PDB file of C-alpha atoms in Angstrom:
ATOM      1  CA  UNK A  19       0.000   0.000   0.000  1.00 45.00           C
ATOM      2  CA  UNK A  20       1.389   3.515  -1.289  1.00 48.00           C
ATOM      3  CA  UNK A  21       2.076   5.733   2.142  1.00 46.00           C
ATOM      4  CA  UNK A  22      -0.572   8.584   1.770  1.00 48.00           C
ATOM      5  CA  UNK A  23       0.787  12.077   1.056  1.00 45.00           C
ATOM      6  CA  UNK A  24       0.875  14.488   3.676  1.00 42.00           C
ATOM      7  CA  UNK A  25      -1.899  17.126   4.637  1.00 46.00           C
ATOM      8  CA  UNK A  26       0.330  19.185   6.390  1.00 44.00           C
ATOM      9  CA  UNK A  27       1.996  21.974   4.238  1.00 45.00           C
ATOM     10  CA  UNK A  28       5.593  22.922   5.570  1.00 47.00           C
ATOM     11  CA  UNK A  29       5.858  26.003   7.211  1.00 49.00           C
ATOM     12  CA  UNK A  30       9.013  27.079   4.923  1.00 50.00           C
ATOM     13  CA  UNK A  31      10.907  25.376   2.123  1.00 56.00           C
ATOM     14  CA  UNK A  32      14.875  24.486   3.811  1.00 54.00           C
ATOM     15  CA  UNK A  33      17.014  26.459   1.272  1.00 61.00           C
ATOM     16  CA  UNK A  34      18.699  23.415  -0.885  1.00 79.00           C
ATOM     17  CA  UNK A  35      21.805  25.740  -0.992  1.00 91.00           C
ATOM     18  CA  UNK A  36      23.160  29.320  -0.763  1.00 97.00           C
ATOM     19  CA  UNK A  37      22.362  31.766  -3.659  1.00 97.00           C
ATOM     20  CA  UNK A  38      22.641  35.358  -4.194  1.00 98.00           C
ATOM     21  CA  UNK A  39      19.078  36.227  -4.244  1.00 97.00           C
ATOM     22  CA  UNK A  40      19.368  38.362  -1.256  1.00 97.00           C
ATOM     23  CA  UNK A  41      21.930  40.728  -2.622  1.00 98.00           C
ATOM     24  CA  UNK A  42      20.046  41.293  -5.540  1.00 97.00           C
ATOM     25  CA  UNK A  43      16.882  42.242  -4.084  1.00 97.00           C
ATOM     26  CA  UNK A  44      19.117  44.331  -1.912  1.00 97.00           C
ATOM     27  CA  UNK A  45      20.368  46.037  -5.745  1.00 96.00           C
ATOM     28  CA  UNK A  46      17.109  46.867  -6.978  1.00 96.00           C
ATOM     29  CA  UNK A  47      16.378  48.752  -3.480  1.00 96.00           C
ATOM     30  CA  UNK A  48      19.466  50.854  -3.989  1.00 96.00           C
ATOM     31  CA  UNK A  49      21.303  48.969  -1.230  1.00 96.00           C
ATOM     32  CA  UNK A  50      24.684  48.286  -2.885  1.00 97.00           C
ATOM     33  CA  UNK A  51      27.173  47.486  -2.534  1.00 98.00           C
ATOM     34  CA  UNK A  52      26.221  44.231  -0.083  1.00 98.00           C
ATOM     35  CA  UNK A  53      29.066  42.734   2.320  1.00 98.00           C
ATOM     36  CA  UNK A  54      28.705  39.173   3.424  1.00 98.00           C
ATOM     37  CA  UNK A  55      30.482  38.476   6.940  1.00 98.00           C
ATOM     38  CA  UNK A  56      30.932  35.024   9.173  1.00 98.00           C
ATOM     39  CA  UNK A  57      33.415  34.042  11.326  1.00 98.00           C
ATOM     40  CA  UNK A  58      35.537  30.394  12.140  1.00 98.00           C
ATOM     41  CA  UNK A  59      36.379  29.188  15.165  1.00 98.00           C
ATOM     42  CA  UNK A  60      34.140  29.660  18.191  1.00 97.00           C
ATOM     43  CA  UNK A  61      34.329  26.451  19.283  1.00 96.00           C
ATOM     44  CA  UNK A  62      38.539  25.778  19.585  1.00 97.00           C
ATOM     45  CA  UNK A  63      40.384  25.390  23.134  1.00 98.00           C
ATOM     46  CA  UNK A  64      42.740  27.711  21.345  1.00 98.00           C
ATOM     47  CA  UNK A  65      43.933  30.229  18.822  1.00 98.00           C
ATOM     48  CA  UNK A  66      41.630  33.357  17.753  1.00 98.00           C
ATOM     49  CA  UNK A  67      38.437  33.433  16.394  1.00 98.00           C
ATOM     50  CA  UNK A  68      38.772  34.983  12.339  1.00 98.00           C
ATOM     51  CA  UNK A  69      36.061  36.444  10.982  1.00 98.00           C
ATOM     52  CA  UNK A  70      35.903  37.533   6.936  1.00 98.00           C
ATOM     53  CA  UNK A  71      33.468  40.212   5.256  1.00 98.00           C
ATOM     54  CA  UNK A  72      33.146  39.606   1.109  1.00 98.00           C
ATOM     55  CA  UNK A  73      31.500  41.701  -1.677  1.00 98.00           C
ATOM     56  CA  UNK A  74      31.281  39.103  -4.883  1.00 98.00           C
ATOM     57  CA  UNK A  75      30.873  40.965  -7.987  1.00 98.00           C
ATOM     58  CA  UNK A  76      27.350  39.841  -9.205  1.00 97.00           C
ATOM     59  CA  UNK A  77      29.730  39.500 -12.645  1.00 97.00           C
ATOM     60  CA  UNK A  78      32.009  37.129 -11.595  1.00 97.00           C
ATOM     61  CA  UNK A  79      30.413  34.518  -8.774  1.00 98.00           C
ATOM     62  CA  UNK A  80      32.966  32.086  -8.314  1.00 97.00           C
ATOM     63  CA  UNK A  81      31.909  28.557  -8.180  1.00 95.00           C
ATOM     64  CA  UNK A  82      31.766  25.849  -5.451  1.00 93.00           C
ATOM     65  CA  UNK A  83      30.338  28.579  -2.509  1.00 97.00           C
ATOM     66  CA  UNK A  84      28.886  26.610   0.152  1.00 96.00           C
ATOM     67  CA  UNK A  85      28.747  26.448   3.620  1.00 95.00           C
ATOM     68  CA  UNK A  86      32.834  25.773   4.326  1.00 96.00           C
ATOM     69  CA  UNK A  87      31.596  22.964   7.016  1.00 93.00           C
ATOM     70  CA  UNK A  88      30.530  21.105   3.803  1.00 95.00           C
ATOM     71  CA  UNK A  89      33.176  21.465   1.640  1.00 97.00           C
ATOM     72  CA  UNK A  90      36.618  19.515   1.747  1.00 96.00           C
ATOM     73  CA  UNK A  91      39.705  21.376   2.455  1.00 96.00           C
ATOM     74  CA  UNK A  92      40.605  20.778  -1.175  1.00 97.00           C
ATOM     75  CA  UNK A  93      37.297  22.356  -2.214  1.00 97.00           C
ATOM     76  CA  UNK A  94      37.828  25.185   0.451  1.00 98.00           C
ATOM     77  CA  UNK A  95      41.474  26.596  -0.927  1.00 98.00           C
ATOM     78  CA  UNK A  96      40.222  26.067  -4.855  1.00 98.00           C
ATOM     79  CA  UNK A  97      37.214  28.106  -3.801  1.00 98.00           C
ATOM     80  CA  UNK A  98      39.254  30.289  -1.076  1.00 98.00           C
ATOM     81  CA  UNK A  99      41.366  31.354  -4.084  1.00 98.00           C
ATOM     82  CA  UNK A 100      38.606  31.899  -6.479  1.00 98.00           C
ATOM     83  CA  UNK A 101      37.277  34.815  -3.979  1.00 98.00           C
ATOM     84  CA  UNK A 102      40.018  37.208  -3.555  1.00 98.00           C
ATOM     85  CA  UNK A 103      40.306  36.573  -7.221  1.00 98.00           C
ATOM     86  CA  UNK A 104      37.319  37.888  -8.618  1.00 98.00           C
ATOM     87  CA  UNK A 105      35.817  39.101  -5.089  1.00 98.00           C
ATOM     88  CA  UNK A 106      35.172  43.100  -5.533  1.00 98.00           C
ATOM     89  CA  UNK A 107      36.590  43.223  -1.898  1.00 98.00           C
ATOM     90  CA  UNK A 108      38.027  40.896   0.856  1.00 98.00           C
ATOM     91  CA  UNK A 109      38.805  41.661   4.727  1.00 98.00           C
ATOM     92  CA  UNK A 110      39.779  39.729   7.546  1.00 98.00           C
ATOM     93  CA  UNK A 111      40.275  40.715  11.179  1.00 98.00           C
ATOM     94  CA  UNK A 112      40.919  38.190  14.198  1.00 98.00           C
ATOM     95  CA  UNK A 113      40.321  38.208  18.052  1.00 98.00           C
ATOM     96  CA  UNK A 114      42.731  36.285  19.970  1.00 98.00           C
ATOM     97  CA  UNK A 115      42.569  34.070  22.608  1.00 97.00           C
ATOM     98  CA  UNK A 116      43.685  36.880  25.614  1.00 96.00           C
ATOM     99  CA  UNK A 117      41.037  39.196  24.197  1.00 97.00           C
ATOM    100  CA  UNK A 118      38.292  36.703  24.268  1.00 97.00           C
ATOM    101  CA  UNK A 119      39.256  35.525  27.818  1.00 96.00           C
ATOM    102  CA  UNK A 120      38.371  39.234  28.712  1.00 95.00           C
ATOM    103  CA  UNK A 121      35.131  38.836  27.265  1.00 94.00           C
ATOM    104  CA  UNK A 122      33.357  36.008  26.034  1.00 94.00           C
ATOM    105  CA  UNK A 123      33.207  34.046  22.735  1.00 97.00           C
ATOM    106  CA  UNK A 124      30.135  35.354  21.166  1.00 97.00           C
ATOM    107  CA  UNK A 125      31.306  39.533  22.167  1.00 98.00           C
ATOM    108  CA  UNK A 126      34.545  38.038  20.386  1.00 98.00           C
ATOM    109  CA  UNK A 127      33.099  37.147  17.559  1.00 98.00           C
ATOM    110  CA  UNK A 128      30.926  39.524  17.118  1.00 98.00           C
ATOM    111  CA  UNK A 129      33.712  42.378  17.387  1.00 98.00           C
ATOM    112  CA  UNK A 130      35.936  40.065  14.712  1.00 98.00           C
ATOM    113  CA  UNK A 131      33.203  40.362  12.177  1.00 98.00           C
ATOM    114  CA  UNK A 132      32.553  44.386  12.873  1.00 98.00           C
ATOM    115  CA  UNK A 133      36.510  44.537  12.099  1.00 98.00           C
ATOM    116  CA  UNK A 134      36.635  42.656   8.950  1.00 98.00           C
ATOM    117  CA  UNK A 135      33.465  44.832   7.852  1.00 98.00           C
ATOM    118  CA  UNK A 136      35.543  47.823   8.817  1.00 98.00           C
ATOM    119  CA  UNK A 137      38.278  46.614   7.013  1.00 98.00           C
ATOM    120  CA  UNK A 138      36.631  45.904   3.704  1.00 98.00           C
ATOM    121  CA  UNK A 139      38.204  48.904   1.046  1.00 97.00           C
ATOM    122  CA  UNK A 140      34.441  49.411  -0.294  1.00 96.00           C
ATOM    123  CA  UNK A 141      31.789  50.460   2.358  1.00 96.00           C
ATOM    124  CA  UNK A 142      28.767  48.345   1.875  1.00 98.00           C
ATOM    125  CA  UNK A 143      25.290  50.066   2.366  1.00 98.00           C
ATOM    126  CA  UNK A 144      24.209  46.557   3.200  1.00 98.00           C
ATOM    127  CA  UNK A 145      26.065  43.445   5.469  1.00 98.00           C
ATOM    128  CA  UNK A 146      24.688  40.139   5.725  1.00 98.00           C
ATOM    129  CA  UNK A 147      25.494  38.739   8.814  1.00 98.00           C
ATOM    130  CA  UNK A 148      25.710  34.658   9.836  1.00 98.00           C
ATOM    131  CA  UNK A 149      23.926  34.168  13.232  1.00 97.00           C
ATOM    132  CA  UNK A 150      21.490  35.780  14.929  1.00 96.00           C
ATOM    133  CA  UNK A 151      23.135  38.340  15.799  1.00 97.00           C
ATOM    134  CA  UNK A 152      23.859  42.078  14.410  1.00 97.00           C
ATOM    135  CA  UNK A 153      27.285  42.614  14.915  1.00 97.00           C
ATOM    136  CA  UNK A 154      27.178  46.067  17.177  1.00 97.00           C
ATOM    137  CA  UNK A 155      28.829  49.220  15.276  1.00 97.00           C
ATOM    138  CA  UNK A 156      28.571  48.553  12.281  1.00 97.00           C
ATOM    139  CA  UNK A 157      28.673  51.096   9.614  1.00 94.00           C
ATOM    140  CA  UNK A 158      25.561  50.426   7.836  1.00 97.00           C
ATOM    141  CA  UNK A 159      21.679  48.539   8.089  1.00 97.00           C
ATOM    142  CA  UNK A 160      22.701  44.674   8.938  1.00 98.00           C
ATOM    143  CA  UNK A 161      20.428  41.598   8.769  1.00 97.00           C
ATOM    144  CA  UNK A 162      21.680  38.779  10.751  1.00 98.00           C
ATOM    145  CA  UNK A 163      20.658  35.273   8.717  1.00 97.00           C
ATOM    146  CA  UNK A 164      20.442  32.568  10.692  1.00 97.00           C
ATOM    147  CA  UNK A 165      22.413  29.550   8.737  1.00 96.00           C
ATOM    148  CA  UNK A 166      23.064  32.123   6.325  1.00 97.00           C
ATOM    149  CA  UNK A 167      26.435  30.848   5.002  1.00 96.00           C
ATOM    150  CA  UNK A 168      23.786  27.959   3.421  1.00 96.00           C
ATOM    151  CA  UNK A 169      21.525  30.510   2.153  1.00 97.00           C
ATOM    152  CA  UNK A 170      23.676  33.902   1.144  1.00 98.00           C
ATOM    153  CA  UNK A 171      26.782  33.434  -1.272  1.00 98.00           C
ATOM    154  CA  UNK A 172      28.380  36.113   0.094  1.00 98.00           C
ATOM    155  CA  UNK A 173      28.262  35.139   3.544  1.00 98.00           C
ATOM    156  CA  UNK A 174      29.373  31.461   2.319  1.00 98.00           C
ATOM    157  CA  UNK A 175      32.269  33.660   0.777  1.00 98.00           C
ATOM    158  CA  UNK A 176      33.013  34.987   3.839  1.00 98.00           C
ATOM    159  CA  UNK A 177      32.711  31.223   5.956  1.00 98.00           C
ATOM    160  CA  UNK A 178      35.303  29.973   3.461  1.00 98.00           C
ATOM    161  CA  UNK A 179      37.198  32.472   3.497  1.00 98.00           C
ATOM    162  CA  UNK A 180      37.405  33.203   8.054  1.00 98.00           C
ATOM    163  CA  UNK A 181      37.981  29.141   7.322  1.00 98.00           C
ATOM    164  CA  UNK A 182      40.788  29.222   5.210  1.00 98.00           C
ATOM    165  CA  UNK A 183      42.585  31.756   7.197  1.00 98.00           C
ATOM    166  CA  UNK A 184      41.624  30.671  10.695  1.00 98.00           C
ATOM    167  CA  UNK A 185      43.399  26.786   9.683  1.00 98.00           C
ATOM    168  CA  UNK A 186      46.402  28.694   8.296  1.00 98.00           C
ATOM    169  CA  UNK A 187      47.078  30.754  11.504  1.00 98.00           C
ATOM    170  CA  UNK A 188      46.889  27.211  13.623  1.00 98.00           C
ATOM    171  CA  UNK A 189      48.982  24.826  10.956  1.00 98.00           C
ATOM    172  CA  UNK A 190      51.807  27.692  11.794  1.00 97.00           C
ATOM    173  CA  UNK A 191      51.534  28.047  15.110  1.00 97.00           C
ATOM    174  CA  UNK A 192      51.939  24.085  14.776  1.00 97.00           C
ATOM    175  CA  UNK A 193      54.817  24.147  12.748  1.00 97.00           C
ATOM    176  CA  UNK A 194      56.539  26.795  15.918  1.00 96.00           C
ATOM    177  CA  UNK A 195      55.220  24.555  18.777  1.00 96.00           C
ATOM    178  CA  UNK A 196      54.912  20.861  17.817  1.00 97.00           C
ATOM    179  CA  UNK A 197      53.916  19.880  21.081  1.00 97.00           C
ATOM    180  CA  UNK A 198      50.047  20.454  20.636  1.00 97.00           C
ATOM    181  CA  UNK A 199      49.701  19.160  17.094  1.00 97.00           C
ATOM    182  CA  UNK A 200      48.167  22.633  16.359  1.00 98.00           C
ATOM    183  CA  UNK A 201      47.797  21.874  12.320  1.00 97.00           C
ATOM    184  CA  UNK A 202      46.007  18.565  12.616  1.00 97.00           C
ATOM    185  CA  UNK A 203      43.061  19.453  15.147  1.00 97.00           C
ATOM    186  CA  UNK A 204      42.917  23.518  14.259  1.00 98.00           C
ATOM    187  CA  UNK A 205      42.480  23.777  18.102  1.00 97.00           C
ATOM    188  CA  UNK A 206      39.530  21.710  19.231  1.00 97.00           C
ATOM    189  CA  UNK A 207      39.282  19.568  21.946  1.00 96.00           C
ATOM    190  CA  UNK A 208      40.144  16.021  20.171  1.00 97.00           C
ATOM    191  CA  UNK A 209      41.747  13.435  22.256  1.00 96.00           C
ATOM    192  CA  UNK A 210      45.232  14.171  21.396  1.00 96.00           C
ATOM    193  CA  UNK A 211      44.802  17.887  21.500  1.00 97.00           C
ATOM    194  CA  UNK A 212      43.198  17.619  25.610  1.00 96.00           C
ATOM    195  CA  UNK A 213      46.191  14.873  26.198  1.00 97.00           C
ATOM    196  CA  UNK A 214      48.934  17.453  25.200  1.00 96.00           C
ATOM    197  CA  UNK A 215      47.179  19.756  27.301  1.00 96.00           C
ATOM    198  CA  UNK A 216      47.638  17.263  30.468  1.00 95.00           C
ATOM    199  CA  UNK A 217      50.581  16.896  29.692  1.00 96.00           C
ATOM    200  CA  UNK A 218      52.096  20.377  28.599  1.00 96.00           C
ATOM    201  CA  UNK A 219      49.645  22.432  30.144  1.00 94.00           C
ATOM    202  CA  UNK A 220      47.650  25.541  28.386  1.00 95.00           C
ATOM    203  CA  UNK A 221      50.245  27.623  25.699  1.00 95.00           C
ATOM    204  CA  UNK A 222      49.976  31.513  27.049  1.00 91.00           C
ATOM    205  CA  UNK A 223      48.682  33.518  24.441  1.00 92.00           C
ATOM    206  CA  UNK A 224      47.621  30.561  22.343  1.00 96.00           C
ATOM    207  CA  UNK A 225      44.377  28.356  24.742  1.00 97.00           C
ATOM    208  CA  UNK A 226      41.818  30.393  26.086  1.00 97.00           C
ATOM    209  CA  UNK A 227      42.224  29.861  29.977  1.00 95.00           C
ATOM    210  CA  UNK A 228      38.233  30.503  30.312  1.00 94.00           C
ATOM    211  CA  UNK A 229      37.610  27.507  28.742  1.00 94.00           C
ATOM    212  CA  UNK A 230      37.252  24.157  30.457  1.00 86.00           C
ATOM    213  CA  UNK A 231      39.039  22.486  30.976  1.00 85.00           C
ATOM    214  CA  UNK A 232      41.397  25.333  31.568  1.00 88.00           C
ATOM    215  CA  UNK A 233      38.660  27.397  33.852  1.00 76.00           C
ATOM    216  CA  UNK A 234      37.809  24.437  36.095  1.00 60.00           C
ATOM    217  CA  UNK A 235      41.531  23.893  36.914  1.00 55.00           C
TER     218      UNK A 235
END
């Protein structure tokens, strides 16, 4: 026996994948040029949390923008360097570890993604934000998206890019401490990453001591 179609309509249709429909409604409203911004790395024991802004030139969209969580790390640097190739402008800005210590993770991230907006050579009239949050200060009208690197191209830009970045920073500071194994776990608490922790205690300027397990010790 066939199952029997539903009679109950969903309340909204899950976005198969990012597009740039909401920078070009944001064009024919006079709001251009539009910013995309997201950040990498809230969750880590350590390093800084890197936030990008992008404005893609509705011309040349690269290909392959997604979500970074979903794409490979191949398919992250192909795409990574397809941005700040045809990308109309690119900015990154980080928070470290001491500075979110003296605040908290989301105020951290938050401030990393007013910075790269700040930083951006072209001042958007519009920013797309990931989250649900408006980063505070910012220099124009935001709208925070929630999952919006899966449903704004520019903000994917702007994942893949903080992404990119963000494993860079950590596969150095693995090549100058080797202890940690900084370049295979990016910072997060994986087994080996907590072992060398027990073992070599936090790195100053590097783990975020208001973390656990830092904080509880």
């Amino acid at each position: 026996m066939a199952p029997l179609a539903s009679d109950s309509p969903l309340l909204f249709e899950l976005p198969s994948g990012p597009d740039f429909e909401a920078e070009l409604l944001a064009r024919t409203r006079s709001q251009w040029p539009v910013a995309g911004t997201d950040e990498a790395g809230r969750g880590p024991l350590a390093g800084p949390v890197v936030a990008a802004a992008v404005i893609l030139d509705p011309d040349r969209l690269p290909d392959g923008l997604d979500d970074s969580k979903k794409l490979s790390l191949t398919q992250r640097e192909i795409a990574f360097a397809a941005i700040v190739t045809t990308a109309l402008s690119v900015s990154v800005a980080t928070v470290c570890a001491q500075s979110i210590d003296g605040c908290d993770i989301r105020k951290a991230s938050l401030e990393a993604m007013r910075r790269a907006v700040a930083g951006l050579c072209t001042r958007p009239l519009l920013v797309l934000a990931d989250g649900r949050d408006v980063p505070p200060g910012m220099p124009c009208e935001c709208r925070a998206l929630v999952r919006g690197d899966g449903r704004s191209f520019s903000i994917a830009a702007a994942s893949i890019v903080a992404k990119v970045t963000r494993d860079r920073i950590m596969s150095r500071a693995g090549a100058c401490d080797p202890r940690y194994g900084f370049e295979m776990h990016m910072g997060y608490a994986t087994s080996r990453h907590r072992t060398a922790i027990e073992a070599h205690g936090g790195l100053s300027r590097m783990h975020r001591m208001s973390f656990a397990p830092f904080r509880s010790s």
